[in-house]
Amino acid sequence: MKKLLSVLLAVLVVPLVISIPTSYAKSNIDEGYVTVKSIDGGATIEASIKSSDPNESVQAVIEEEPNNYSVNRTSDNGYITKSYKVTYYVPSSEQPSSRITPQSSQGGSKTEVGATARITVTYDKKGDLIDLQTVSGGWTPESSLYYITDREVIYRADSITAGKTEKKYPSSNSFTYYPNWGYVQYYPSTAYSGTGADSWATIRVNGMTAYYNIEVHVRI
């Protein structure tokens, strides 16, 4: 059963942040971005969403996903695989022509899943060396109402002054990359380490100018 890591519900008209234990995760609204961050077994996962309409309610949920070697466990060859899914909730499409977010009968804004983003990182560590084996994932629109554009992926094993970094622009809603760098020195758990993977994309609404910029960041 999927383990829910953290949930953020934020209404940008009246700022509201759901309390999450600080020892486990934290969330915030920064310059219009609604973000949620979780710390999971040495990995830090952050997801963000920003609506083109600052008056809309949006939500992001991070979940840890099973993988071929069980969540956060090493495979037979010693590599570690971590997989995450982010579900992005946007205003309900019941009133697609309205600039006002529909309200539920219980009060509050009505939302629906606009799209999900997934990211999986497989790697091996030896002291302050890391071998980034694969980075994969993608985006799934919830319905034909939504589509994905402006896809970008960066994966890295680096510090501020050294290491390896690659930037990719997937032409479809899924991606798999094999860095093939071997073991690279990095600085785990410090401000100098950017090791991990990042993805960016835009959820767009058919027939409308509305859009939602979404991000996923995994640091290992």
CSV table of C-alpha atoms in Angstrom, one decimal:
chain,number,residue,atom,x,y,z
A,1,MET,CA,0.0,0.0,0.0
A,2,LYS,CA,1.4,3.4,-1.0
A,3,LYS,CA,2.7,5.4,1.9
A,4,LEU,CA,1.5,9.0,1.9
A,5,LEU,CA,4.4,11.1,2.7
A,6,SER,CA,2.9,14.5,2.8
A,7,VAL,CA,0.0,16.7,1.7
A,8,LEU,CA,-0.3,20.4,1.1
A,9,LEU,CA,-3.6,22.2,0.5
A,10,ALA,CA,-3.2,25.9,-0.1
A,11,VAL,CA,-5.8,28.5,-1.1
A,12,LEU,CA,-4.0,31.4,-2.6
A,13,VAL,CA,-6.8,33.9,-2.0
A,14,VAL,CA,-6.6,33.3,1.8
A,15,PRO,CA,-3.2,31.8,2.6
A,16,LEU,CA,-3.6,28.5,4.4
A,17,VAL,CA,-0.9,25.8,5.2
A,18,ILE,CA,-1.8,22.5,6.6
A,19,SER,CA,0.4,21.7,9.6
A,20,ILE,CA,2.9,18.9,9.0
A,21,PRO,CA,5.3,17.6,11.7
A,22,THR,CA,8.6,19.6,11.2
A,23,SER,CA,10.7,16.5,11.9
A,24,TYR,CA,9.1,14.8,8.9
A,25,ALA,CA,8.2,17.4,6.3
A,26,LYS,CA,7.6,21.0,5.7
A,27,SER,CA,5.5,23.1,3.3
A,28,ASN,CA,5.2,26.7,2.3
A,29,ILE,CA,4.0,29.2,-0.2
A,30,ASP,CA,6.9,31.1,-1.8
A,31,GLU,CA,6.3,33.8,-4.4
A,32,GLY,CA,3.0,32.3,-5.6
A,33,TYR,CA,4.3,28.7,-5.7
A,34,VAL,CA,2.5,26.1,-3.6
A,35,THR,CA,5.1,23.6,-2.4
A,36,VAL,CA,5.4,20.5,-0.3
A,37,LYS,CA,8.6,18.9,0.9
A,38,SER,CA,9.3,15.5,2.5
A,39,ILE,CA,12.3,13.8,3.9
A,40,ASP,CA,12.4,10.0,3.3
A,41,GLY,CA,15.2,7.8,4.2
A,42,GLY,CA,18.0,10.1,3.2
A,43,ALA,CA,16.2,11.5,0.2
A,44,THR,CA,14.5,14.9,0.1
A,45,ILE,CA,11.5,15.3,-2.2
A,46,GLU,CA,9.9,18.6,-3.1
A,47,ALA,CA,6.9,19.2,-5.4
A,48,SER,CA,5.6,22.6,-6.5
A,49,ILE,CA,2.6,23.9,-8.5
A,50,LYS,CA,1.8,27.4,-9.6
A,51,SER,CA,-1.5,28.5,-11.3
A,52,SER,CA,-1.6,31.1,-14.0
A,53,ASP,CA,-4.5,32.5,-11.9
A,54,PRO,CA,-3.3,33.5,-8.4
A,55,ASN,CA,-6.9,33.3,-7.1
A,56,GLU,CA,-7.2,29.6,-7.7
A,57,SER,CA,-6.9,26.8,-5.2
A,58,VAL,CA,-4.3,24.1,-6.0
A,59,GLN,CA,-2.9,21.1,-4.2
A,60,ALA,CA,0.1,18.7,-4.4
A,61,VAL,CA,0.4,15.3,-2.8
A,62,ILE,CA,3.6,13.3,-2.7
A,63,GLU,CA,3.5,9.5,-2.4
A,64,GLU,CA,6.2,6.9,-2.3
A,65,GLU,CA,5.7,4.2,-4.9
A,66,PRO,CA,6.7,0.6,-4.9
A,67,ASN,CA,9.3,-0.5,-7.4
A,68,ASN,CA,10.9,-3.7,-8.6
A,69,TYR,CA,13.0,-4.0,-5.5
A,70,SER,CA,10.5,-2.8,-2.9
A,71,VAL,CA,10.5,0.8,-1.7
A,72,ASN,CA,13.9,2.2,-0.7
A,73,ARG,CA,15.5,-1.2,-0.6
A,74,THR,CA,18.6,-2.3,-2.5
A,75,SER,CA,18.4,-4.6,-5.5
A,76,ASP,CA,20.4,-7.8,-5.9
A,77,ASN,CA,23.2,-5.9,-7.5
A,78,GLY,CA,23.4,-3.5,-4.5
A,79,TYR,CA,21.7,-0.5,-6.2
A,80,ILE,CA,19.1,1.6,-4.4
A,81,THR,CA,15.9,2.6,-6.2
A,82,LYS,CA,13.6,5.3,-5.0
A,83,SER,CA,10.3,6.1,-6.7
A,84,TYR,CA,7.8,8.9,-6.1
A,85,LYS,CA,4.5,10.0,-7.5
A,86,VAL,CA,3.1,13.6,-7.2
A,87,THR,CA,-0.6,14.2,-7.8
A,88,TYR,CA,-1.5,17.7,-8.8
A,89,TYR,CA,-5.0,18.9,-8.0
A,90,VAL,CA,-6.5,21.9,-9.8
A,91,PRO,CA,-9.9,23.6,-9.8
A,92,SER,CA,-12.8,21.5,-10.9
A,93,SER,CA,-13.6,21.5,-14.6
A,94,GLU,CA,-17.4,21.6,-13.8
A,95,GLN,CA,-17.3,25.3,-14.7
A,96,PRO,CA,-14.5,25.5,-17.2
A,97,SER,CA,-15.6,28.9,-18.5
A,98,SER,CA,-15.7,30.5,-15.1
A,99,ARG,CA,-12.8,32.4,-13.5
A,100,ILE,CA,-14.3,31.6,-10.1
A,101,THR,CA,-13.3,28.4,-8.4
A,102,PRO,CA,-16.4,26.2,-7.8
A,103,GLN,CA,-17.3,25.6,-4.2
A,104,SER,CA,-18.3,22.3,-2.6
A,105,SER,CA,-21.5,21.8,-0.7
A,106,GLN,CA,-19.4,21.4,2.5
A,107,GLY,CA,-17.6,24.7,1.8
A,108,GLY,CA,-14.1,25.2,0.4
A,109,SER,CA,-12.9,24.8,-3.2
A,110,LYS,CA,-13.7,21.9,-5.4
A,111,THR,CA,-10.6,20.3,-7.1
A,112,GLU,CA,-9.8,17.4,-9.3
A,113,VAL,CA,-6.6,15.7,-10.5
A,114,GLY,CA,-5.1,17.6,-13.4
A,115,ALA,CA,-2.1,15.4,-13.8
A,116,THR,CA,0.4,13.2,-12.0
A,117,ALA,CA,4.2,13.3,-12.2
A,118,ARG,CA,6.5,10.3,-11.5
A,119,ILE,CA,10.2,10.1,-11.0
A,120,THR,CA,12.5,7.2,-10.2
A,121,VAL,CA,16.2,7.3,-9.4
A,122,THR,CA,18.5,4.3,-9.1
A,123,TYR,CA,22.0,4.7,-7.7
A,124,ASP,CA,24.8,3.3,-5.6
A,125,LYS,CA,26.8,5.0,-2.9
A,126,LYS,CA,30.4,4.3,-1.7
A,127,GLY,CA,31.3,6.9,0.9
A,128,ASP,CA,31.4,10.2,-0.8
A,129,LEU,CA,31.1,8.7,-4.2
A,130,ILE,CA,27.8,8.0,-6.1
A,131,ASP,CA,27.0,6.1,-9.3
A,132,LEU,CA,23.7,7.4,-10.7
A,133,GLN,CA,22.4,4.5,-12.8
A,134,THR,CA,19.0,5.5,-14.2
A,135,VAL,CA,16.6,8.4,-14.0
A,136,SER,CA,13.1,7.7,-15.3
A,137,GLY,CA,9.5,9.0,-15.0
A,138,GLY,CA,7.0,11.2,-16.7
A,139,TRP,CA,3.6,12.9,-16.6
A,140,THR,CA,0.1,11.6,-17.0
A,141,PRO,CA,-2.9,14.0,-17.6
A,142,GLU,CA,-6.0,12.9,-15.8
A,143,SER,CA,-8.3,13.3,-18.8
A,144,SER,CA,-8.5,14.7,-22.3
A,145,LEU,CA,-9.2,18.1,-20.8
A,146,TYR,CA,-5.5,18.4,-19.9
A,147,TYR,CA,-2.3,18.1,-21.8
A,148,ILE,CA,1.4,18.5,-20.9
A,149,THR,CA,3.9,20.9,-22.5
A,150,ASP,CA,7.3,22.5,-21.6
A,151,ARG,CA,8.9,19.3,-20.4
A,152,GLU,CA,12.4,19.5,-18.9
A,153,VAL,CA,14.5,17.1,-16.9
A,154,ILE,CA,17.9,17.6,-15.2
A,155,TYR,CA,19.8,14.8,-13.5
A,156,ARG,CA,23.1,15.4,-11.7
A,157,ALA,CA,25.8,14.0,-9.4
A,158,ASP,CA,27.6,17.2,-8.4
A,159,SER,CA,28.5,19.9,-6.0
A,160,ILE,CA,28.6,23.6,-6.7
A,161,THR,CA,32.1,23.4,-8.3
A,162,ALA,CA,32.4,19.9,-9.7
A,163,GLY,CA,30.6,16.8,-10.9
A,164,LYS,CA,28.2,15.8,-13.7
A,165,THR,CA,25.0,17.4,-14.9
A,166,GLU,CA,22.7,16.7,-17.9
A,167,LYS,CA,19.7,18.6,-19.1
A,168,LYS,CA,17.0,16.9,-21.3
A,169,TYR,CA,13.8,18.0,-23.0
A,170,PRO,CA,11.6,14.9,-23.3
A,171,SER,CA,9.5,14.9,-26.5
A,172,SER,CA,6.8,12.7,-24.9
A,173,ASN,CA,5.2,12.3,-21.5
A,174,SER,CA,7.7,9.6,-20.4
A,175,PHE,CA,11.5,9.5,-20.1
A,176,THR,CA,14.3,7.1,-19.2
A,177,TYR,CA,18.0,8.2,-19.0
A,178,TYR,CA,21.2,6.3,-18.3
A,179,PRO,CA,23.9,8.8,-17.1
A,180,ASN,CA,26.8,6.2,-17.4
A,181,TRP,CA,29.1,8.4,-15.5
A,182,GLY,CA,30.4,5.8,-13.1
A,183,TYR,CA,31.3,6.9,-9.5
A,184,VAL,CA,31.3,10.7,-9.0
A,185,GLN,CA,32.3,12.6,-5.9
A,186,TYR,CA,29.5,14.4,-4.2
A,187,TYR,CA,28.7,16.0,-0.8
A,188,PRO,CA,25.6,14.4,0.7
A,189,SER,CA,23.3,16.2,3.1
A,190,THR,CA,24.9,19.6,2.6
A,191,ALA,CA,24.0,22.8,0.8
A,192,TYR,CA,26.7,22.0,-1.8
A,193,SER,CA,25.0,18.8,-3.1
A,194,GLY,CA,22.6,19.0,-6.0
A,195,THR,CA,22.8,15.2,-6.6
A,196,GLY,CA,19.5,13.8,-7.8
A,197,ALA,CA,16.9,14.6,-10.4
A,198,ASP,CA,14.5,17.4,-11.3
A,199,SER,CA,11.5,17.6,-13.6
A,200,TRP,CA,9.5,20.5,-14.8
A,201,ALA,CA,6.3,20.7,-17.0
A,202,THR,CA,3.2,22.7,-17.6
A,203,ILE,CA,-0.4,21.3,-17.3
A,204,ARG,CA,-2.5,23.1,-19.9
A,205,VAL,CA,-6.3,23.1,-20.3
A,206,ASN,CA,-7.8,22.5,-23.8
A,207,GLY,CA,-9.5,25.5,-25.2
A,208,MET,CA,-8.4,27.8,-22.4
A,209,THR,CA,-5.5,30.0,-21.5
A,210,ALA,CA,-5.2,28.6,-18.0
A,211,TYR,CA,-2.1,26.6,-17.1
A,212,TYR,CA,-0.2,25.2,-14.1
A,213,ASN,CA,3.6,25.1,-13.8
A,214,ILE,CA,4.6,21.9,-11.9
A,215,GLU,CA,8.0,20.8,-10.6
A,216,VAL,CA,9.4,17.7,-8.8
A,217,HIS,CA,12.9,17.7,-7.2
A,218,VAL,CA,14.6,14.7,-5.6
A,219,ARG,CA,17.9,15.0,-3.7
A,220,ILE,CA,19.8,11.9,-2.6
